[in-house]
C-alpha positions as protocol buffer text, in pm:
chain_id: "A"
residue {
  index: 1
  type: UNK
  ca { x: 10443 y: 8249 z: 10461 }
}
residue {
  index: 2
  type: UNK
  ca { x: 10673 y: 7954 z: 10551 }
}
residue {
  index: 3
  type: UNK
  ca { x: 10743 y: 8109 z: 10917 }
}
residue {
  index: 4
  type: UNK
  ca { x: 10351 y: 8210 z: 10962 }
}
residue {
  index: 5
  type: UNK
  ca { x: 10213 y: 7868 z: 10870 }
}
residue {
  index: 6
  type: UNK
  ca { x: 10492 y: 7727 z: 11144 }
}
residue {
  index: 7
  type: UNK
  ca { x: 10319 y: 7963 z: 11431 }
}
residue {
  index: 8
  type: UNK
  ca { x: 10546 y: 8284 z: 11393 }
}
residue {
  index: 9
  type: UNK
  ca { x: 10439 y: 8620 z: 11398 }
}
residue {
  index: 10
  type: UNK
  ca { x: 10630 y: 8794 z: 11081 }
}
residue {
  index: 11
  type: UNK
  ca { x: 10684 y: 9144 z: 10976 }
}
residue {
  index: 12
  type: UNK
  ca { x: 10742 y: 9209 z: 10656 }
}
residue {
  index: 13
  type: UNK
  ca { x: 10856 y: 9541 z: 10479 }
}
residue {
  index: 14
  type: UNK
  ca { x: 10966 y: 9690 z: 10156 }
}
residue {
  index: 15
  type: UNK
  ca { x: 11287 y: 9880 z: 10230 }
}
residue {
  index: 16
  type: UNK
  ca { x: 11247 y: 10269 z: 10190 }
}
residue {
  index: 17
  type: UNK
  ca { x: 11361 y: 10349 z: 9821 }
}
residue {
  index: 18
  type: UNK
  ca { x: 11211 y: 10046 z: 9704 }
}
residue {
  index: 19
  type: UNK
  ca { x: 10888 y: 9836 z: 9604 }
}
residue {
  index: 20
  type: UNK
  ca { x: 10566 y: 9984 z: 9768 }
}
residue {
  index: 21
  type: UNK
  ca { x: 10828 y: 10206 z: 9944 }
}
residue {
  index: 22
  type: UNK
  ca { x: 10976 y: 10353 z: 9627 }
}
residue {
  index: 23
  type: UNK
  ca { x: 10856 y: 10657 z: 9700 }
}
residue {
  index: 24
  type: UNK
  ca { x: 11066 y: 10741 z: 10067 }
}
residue {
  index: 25
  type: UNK
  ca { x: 11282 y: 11080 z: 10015 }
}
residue {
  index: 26
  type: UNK
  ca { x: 11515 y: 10929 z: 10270 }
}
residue {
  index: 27
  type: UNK
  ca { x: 11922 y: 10800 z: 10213 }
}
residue {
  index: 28
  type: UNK
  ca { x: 11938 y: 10416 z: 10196 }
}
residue {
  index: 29
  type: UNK
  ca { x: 12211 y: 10323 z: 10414 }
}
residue {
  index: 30
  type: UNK
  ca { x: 12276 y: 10079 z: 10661 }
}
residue {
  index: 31
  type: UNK
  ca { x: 12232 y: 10273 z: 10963 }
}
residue {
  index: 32
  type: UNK
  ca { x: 11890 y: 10436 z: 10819 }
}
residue {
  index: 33
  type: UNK
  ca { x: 11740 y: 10076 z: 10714 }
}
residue {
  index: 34
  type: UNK
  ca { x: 11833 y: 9959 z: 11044 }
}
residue {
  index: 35
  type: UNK
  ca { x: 11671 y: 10267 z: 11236 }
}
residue {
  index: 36
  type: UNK
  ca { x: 11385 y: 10149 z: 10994 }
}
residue {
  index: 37
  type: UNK
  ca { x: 11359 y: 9828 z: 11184 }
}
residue {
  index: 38
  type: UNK
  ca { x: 11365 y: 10018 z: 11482 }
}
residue {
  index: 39
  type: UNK
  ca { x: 11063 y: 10213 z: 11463 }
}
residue {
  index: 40
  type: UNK
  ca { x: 10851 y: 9936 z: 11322 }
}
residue {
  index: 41
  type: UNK
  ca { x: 10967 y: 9691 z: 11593 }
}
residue {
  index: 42
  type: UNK
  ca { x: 10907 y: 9945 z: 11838 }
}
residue {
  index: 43
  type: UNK
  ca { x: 10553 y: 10042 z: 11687 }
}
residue {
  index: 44
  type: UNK
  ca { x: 10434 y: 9682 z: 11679 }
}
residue {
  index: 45
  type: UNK
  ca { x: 10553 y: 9501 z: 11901 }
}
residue {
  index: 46
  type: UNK
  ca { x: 10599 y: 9732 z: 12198 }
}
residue {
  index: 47
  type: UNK
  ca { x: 10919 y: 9668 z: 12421 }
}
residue {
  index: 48
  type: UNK
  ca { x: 10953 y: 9309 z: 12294 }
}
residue {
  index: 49
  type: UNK
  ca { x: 11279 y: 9193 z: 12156 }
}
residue {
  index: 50
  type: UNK
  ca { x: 11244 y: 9039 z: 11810 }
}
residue {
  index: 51
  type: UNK
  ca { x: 11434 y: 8804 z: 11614 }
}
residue {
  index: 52
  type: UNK
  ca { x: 11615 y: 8994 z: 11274 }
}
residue {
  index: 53
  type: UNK
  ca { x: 11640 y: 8837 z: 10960 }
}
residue {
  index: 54
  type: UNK
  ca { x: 11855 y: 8942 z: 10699 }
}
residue {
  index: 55
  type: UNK
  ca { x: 11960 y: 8823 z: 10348 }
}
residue {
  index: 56
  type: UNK
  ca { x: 12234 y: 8941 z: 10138 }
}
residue {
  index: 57
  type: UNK
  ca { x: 12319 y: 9287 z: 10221 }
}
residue {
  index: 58
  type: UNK
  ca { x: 12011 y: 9306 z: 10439 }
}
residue {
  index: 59
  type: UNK
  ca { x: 12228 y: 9061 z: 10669 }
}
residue {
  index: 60
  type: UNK
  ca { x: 12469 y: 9359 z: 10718 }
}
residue {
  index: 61
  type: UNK
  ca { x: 12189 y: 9515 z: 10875 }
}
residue {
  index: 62
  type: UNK
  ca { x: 12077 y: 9242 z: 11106 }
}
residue {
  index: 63
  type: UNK
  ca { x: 12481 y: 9200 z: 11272 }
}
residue {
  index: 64
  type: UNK
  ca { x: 12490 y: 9620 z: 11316 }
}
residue {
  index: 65
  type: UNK
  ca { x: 12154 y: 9607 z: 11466 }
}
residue {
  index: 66
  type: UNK
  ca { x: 12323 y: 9293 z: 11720 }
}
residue {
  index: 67
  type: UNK
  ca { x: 12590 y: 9518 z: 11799 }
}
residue {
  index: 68
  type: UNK
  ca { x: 12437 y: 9802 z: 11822 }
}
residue {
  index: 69
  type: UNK
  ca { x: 12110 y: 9761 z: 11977 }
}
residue {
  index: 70
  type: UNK
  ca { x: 12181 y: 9431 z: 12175 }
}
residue {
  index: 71
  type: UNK
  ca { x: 11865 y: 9568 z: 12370 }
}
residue {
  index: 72
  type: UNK
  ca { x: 11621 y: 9490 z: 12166 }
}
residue {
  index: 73
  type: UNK
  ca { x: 11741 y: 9203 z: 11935 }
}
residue {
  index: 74
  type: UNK
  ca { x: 11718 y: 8830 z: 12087 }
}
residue {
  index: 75
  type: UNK
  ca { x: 11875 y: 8627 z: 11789 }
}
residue {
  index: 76
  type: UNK
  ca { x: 11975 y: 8675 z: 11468 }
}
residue {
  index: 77
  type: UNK
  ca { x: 11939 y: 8467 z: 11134 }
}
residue {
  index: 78
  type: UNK
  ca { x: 12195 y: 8529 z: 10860 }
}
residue {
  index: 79
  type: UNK
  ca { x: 12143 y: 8411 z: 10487 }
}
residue {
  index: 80
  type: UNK
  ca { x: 12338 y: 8486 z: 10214 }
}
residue {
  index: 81
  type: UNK
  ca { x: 12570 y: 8667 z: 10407 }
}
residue {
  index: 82
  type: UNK
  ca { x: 12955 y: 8736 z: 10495 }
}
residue {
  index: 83
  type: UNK
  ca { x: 13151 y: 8861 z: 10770 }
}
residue {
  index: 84
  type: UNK
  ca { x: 13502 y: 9033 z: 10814 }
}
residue {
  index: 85
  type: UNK
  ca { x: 13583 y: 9186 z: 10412 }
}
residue {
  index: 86
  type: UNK
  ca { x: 13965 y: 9153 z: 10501 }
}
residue {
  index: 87
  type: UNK
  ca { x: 13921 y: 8775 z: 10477 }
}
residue {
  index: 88
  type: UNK
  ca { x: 13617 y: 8743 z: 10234 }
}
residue {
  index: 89
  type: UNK
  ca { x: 13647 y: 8544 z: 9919 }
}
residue {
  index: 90
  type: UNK
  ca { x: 13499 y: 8743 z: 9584 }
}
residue {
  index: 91
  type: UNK
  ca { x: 13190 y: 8675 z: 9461 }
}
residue {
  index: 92
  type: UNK
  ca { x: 13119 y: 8730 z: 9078 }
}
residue {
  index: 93
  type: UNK
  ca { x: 13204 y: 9021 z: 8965 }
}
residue {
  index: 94
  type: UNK
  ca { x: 12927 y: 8986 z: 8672 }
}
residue {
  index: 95
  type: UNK
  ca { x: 12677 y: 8988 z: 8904 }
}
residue {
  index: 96
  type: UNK
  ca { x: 12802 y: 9357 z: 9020 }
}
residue {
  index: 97
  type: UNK
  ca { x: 12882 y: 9448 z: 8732 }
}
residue {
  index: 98
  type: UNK
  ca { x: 12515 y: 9389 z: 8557 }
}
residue {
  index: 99
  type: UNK
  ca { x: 12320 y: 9450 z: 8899 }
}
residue {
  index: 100
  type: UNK
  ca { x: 12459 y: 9818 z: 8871 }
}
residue {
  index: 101
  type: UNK
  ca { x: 12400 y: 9862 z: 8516 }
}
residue {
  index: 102
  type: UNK
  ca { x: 12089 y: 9662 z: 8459 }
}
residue {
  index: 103
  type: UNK
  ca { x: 11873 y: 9597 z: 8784 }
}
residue {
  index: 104
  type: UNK
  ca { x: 11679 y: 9897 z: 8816 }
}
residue {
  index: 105
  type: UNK
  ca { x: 11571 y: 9856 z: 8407 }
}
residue {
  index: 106
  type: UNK
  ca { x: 11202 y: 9748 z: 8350 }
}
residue {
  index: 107
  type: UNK
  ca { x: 11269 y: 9627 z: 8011 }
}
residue {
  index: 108
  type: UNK
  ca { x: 11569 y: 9443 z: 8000 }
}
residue {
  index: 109
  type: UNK
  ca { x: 11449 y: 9062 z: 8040 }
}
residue {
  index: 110
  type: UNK
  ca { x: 11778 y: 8915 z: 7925 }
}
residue {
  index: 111
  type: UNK
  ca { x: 12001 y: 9111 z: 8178 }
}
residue {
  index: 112
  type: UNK
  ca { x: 11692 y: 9037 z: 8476 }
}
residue {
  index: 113
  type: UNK
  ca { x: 11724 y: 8658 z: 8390 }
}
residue {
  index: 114
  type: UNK
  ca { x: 12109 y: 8676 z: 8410 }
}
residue {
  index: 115
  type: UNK
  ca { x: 12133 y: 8899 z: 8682 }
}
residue {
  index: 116
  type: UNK
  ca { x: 11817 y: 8650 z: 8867 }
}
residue {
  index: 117
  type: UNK
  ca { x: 12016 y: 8300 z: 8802 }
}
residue {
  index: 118
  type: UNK
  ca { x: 12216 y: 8396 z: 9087 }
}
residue {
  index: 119
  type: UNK
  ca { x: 11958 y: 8402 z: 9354 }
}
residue {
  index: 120
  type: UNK
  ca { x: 11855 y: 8080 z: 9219 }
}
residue {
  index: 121
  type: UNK
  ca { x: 11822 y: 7762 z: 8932 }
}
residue {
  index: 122
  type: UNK
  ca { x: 11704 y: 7886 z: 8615 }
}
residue {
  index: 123
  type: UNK
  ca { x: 11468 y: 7508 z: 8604 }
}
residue {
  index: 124
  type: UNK
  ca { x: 11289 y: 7669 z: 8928 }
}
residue {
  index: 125
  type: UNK
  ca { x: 10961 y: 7718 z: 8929 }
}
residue {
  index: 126
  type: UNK
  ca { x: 10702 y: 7939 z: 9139 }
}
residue {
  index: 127
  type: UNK
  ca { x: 10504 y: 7645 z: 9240 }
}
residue {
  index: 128
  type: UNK
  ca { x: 10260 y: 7877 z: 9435 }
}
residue {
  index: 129
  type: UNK
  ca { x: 10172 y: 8060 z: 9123 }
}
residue {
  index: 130
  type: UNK
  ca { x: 10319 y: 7829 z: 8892 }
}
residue {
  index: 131
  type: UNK
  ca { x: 10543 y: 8051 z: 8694 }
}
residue {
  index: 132
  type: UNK
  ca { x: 10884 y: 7903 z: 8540 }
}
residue {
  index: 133
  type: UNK
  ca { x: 11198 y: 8119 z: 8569 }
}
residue {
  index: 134
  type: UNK
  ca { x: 11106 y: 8340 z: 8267 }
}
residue {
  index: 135
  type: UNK
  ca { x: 10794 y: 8434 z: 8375 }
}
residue {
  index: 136
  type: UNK
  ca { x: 10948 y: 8523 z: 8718 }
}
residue {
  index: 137
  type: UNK
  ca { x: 11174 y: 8747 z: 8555 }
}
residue {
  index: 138
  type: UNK
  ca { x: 10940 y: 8905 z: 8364 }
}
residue {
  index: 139
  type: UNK
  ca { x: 10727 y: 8941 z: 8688 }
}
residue {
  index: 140
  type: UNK
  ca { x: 11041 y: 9121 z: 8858 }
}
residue {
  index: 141
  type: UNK
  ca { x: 11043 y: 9377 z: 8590 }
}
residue {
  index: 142
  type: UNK
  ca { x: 10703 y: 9494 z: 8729 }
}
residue {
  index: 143
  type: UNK
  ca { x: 10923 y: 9538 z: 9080 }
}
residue {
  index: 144
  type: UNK
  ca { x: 10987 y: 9906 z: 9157 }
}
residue {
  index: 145
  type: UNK
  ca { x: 11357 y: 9991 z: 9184 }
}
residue {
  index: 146
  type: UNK
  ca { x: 11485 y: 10231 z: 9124 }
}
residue {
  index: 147
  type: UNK
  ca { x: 11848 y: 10315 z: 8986 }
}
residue {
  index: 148
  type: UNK
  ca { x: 11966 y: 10541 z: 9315 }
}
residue {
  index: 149
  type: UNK
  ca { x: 11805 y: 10258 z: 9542 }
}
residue {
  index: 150
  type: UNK
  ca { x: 11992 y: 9954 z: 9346 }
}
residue {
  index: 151
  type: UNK
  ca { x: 12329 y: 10168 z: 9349 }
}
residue {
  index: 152
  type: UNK
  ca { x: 12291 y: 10188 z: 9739 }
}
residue {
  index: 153
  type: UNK
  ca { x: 12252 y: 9792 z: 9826 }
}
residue {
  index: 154
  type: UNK
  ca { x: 12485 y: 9719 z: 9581 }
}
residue {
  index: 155
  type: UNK
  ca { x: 12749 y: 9955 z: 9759 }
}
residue {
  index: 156
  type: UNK
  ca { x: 12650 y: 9787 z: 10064 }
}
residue {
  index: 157
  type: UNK
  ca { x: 12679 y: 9432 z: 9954 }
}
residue {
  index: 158
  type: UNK
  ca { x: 13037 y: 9528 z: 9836 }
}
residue {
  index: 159
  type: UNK
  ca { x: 13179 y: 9754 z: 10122 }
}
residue {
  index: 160
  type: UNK
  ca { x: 12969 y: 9685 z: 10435 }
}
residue {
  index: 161
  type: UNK
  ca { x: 13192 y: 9537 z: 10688 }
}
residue {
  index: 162
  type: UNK
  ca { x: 13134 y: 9415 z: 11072 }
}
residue {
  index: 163
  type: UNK
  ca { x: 13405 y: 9175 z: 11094 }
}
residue {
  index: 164
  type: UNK
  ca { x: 13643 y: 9333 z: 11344 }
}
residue {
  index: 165
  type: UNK
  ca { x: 13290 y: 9391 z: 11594 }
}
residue {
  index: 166
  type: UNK
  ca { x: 13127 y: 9003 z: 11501 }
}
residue {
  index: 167
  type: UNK
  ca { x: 13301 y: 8865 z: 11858 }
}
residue {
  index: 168
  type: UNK
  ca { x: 13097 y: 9168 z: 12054 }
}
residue {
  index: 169
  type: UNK
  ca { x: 12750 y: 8976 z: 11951 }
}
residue {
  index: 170
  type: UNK
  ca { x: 12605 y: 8816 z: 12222 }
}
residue {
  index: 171
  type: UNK
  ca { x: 12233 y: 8721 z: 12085 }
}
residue {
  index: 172
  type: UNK
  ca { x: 12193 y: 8335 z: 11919 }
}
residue {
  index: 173
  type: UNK
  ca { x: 12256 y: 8335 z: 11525 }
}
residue {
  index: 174
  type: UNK
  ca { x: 12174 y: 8109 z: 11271 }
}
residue {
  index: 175
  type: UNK
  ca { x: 12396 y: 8134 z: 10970 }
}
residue {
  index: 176
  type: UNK
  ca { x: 12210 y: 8030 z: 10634 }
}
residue {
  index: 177
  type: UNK
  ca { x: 12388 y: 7953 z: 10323 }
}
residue {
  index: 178
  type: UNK
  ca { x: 12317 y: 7817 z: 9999 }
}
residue {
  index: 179
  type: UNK
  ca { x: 12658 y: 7553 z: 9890 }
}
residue {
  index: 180
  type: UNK
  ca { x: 12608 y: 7704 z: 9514 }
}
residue {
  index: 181
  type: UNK
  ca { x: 12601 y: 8087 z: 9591 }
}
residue {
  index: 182
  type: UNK
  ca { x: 12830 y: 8257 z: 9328 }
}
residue {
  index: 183
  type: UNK
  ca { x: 12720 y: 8637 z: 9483 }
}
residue {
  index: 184
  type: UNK
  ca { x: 12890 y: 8580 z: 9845 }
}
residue {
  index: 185
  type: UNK
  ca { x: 13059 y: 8239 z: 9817 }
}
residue {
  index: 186
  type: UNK
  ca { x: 13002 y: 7965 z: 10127 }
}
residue {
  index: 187
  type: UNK
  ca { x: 13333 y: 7988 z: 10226 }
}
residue {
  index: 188
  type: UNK
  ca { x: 13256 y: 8333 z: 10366 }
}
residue {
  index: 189
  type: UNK
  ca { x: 12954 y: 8214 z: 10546 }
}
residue {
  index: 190
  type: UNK
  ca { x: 13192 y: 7964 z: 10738 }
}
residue {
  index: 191
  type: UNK
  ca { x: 13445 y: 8213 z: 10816 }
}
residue {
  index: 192
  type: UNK
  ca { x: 13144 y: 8440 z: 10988 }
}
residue {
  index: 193
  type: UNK
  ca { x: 12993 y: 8151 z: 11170 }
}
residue {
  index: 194
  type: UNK
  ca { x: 13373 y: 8136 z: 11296 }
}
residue {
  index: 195
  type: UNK
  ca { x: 13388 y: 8470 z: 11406 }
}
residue {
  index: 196
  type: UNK
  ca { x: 13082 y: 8481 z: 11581 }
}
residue {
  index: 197
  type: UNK
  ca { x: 13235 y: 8400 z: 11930 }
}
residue {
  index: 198
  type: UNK
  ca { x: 13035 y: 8611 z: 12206 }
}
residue {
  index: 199
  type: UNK
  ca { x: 12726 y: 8410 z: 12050 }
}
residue {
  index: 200
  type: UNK
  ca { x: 12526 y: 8247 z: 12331 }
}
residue {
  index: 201
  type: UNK
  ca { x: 12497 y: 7980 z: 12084 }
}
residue {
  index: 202
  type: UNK
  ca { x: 12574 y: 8009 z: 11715 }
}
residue {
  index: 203
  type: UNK
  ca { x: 12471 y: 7785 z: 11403 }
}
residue {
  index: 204
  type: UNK
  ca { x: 12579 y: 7747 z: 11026 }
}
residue {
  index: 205
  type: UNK
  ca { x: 12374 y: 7544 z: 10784 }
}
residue {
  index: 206
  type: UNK
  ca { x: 12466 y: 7480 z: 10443 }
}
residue {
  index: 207
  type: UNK
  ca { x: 12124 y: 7428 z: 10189 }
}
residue {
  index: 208
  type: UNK
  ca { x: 12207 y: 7310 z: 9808 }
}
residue {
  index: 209
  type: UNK
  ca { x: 12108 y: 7637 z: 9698 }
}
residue {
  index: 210
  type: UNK
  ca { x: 12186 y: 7974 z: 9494 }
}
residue {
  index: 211
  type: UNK
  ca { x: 12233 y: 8303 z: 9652 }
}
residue {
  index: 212
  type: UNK
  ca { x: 11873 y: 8302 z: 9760 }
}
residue {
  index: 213
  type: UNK
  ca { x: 11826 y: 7936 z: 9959 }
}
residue {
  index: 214
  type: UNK
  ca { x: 11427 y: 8060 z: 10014 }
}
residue {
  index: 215
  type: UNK
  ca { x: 11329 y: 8149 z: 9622 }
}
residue {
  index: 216
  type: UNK
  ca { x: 11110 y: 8054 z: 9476 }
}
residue {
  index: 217
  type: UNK
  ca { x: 10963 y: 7760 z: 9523 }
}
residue {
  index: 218
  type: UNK
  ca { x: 10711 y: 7673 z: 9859 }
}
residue {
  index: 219
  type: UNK
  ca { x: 10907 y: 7350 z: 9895 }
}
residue {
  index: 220
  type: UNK
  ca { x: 11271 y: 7564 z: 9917 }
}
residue {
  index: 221
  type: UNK
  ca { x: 11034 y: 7828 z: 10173 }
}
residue {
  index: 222
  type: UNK
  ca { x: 10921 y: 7550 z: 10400 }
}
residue {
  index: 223
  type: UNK
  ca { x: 11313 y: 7396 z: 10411 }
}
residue {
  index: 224
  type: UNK
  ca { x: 11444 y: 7773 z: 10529 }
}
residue {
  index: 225
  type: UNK
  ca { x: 11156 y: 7825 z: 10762 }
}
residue {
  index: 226
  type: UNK
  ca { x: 11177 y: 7469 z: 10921 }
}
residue {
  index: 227
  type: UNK
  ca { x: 11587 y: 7528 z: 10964 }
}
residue {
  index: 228
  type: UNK
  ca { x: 11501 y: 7895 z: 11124 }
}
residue {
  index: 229
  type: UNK
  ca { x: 11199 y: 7705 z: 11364 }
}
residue {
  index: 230
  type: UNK
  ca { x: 11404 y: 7448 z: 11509 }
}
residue {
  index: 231
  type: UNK
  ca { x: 11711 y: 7707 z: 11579 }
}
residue {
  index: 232
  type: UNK
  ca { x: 11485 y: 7950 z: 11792 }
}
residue {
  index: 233
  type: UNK
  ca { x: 11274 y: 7614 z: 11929 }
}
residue {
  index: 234
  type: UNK
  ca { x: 11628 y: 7513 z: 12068 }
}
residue {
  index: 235
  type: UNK
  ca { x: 11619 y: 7486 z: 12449 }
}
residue {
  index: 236
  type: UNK
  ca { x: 11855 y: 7873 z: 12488 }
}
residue {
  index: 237
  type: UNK
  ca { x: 11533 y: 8056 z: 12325 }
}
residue {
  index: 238
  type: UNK
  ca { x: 11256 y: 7892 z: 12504 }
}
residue {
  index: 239
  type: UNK
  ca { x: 11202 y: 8195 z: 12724 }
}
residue {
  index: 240
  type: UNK
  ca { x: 10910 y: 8307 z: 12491 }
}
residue {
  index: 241
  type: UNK
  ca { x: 10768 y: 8307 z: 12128 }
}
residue {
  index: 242
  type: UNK
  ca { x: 11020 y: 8508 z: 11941 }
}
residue {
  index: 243
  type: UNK
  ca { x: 10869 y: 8799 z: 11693 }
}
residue {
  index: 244
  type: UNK
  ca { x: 11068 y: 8824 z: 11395 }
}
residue {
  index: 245
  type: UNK
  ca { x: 11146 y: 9116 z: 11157 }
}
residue {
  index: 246
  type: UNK
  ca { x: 11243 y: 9004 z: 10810 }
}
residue {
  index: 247
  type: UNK
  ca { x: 11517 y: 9213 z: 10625 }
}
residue {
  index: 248
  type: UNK
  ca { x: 11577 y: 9156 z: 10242 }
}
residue {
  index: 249
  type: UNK
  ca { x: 11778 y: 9316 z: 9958 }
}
């Protein structure tokens, strides 16, 4: 809502396996959630390049879509993400450890408000529907995930690893990191702006944040979406009005 309200055109998509997508037969993989992209891009918004936007292990998917389909992608925007694994500090191994045991449950509000104080402050509120931390939680438990689908990002978010191809991209990217993440600490998010060195132009920007900079209040939206605005308004990505494809865990 954030990026609309600022003028950009936003696509938006439960990944297969999950949400109003539960239902897809399909593996959930990298390479299948970025084919994913793909196909909608392509569907939409014709032979356009388009602007990828990842978060947490969704980010993996936005740098193999940079190398991989330089073609169509004409910036990137990182958040909550890492780079080369061989040089990666841990994150916390609760969160691992209860996201594969607990995340998928519908029932478990303790574990979801644990396992949901690392994407952000347990004093946050929803200020758009005015719901305090518990009552997001118990709002998430509504979420469809299944166990399979949770077990798959998971394994993602703790094997995934780009760092020895990062130099090959070439596209703009924006690295986005919250300075409190426990899940993927900001000392990895500086080592990937680092190793980003074929970017055209590359940023890193640090927000006092959890895991997820964006969540949930408008006020924490609007901050993320104004950062992301001013990187593609920079004078290298004039050339048009960039679409943008949003890519989550």
């Amino acid at each position: 809502q954030g990026l609309a309200r600022l003028g950009r055109t936003v696509l938006l998509f439960d990944n297969r396996g999950i949400g109003e997508s539960a239902d897809h037969p399909g593996n959930v993989g990298i390479l299948d959630l970025a084919k994913d992209v793909l196909a909608l891009a392509s569907a939409l918004f014709g032979a356009r390049k388009f602007v990828v936007l990842g978060h947490s292990s969704g980010a993996f998917v936005a740098q193999y879509l940079a190398i991989h389909a330089p073609g169509d992608v004409a910036a990137i925007v990182l958040i909550g993400a890492q780079g080369d694994r061989r040089t990666a500090d841990g994150g916390a191994a609760e969160f691992f450890k209860l996201g594969r045991a607990d995340f998928h449950s519908d029932s478990d509000l303790e574990s979801r408000m644990t396992l949901l104080s690392y994407f952000f402050d347990r004093y946050a509120r929803d200020d758009n529907s005015d719901l305090d931390f518990r009552e997001i939680c118990k709002q998430s438990l509504r979420d469809r995930r299944p166990k399979a689908t949770i077990q798959a990002q998971l394994k993602m978010l703790g094997s995934a690893d780009y760092g020895p191809q990062l130099q090959t991209i070439l596209c703009p990217a924006l690295v986005l990191h919250g300075e409190k993440d426990l899940v993927i600490p900001v000392s990895n998010a500086e080592k990937l702006h680092s190793a980003l060195t074929g970017c055209s132009m590359h940023r890193l920007k640090v927000l006092p944040a959890s895991h997820s900079p964006f969540a949930p209040s408008l006020a924490d939206a609007s901050e993320v979406a104004t950062e992301i605005v001013r990187f593609l308004s920079e004078p290298e990505l004039l050339q048009s009005k960039l679409k943008m494809v949003l890519h989550w865990l």
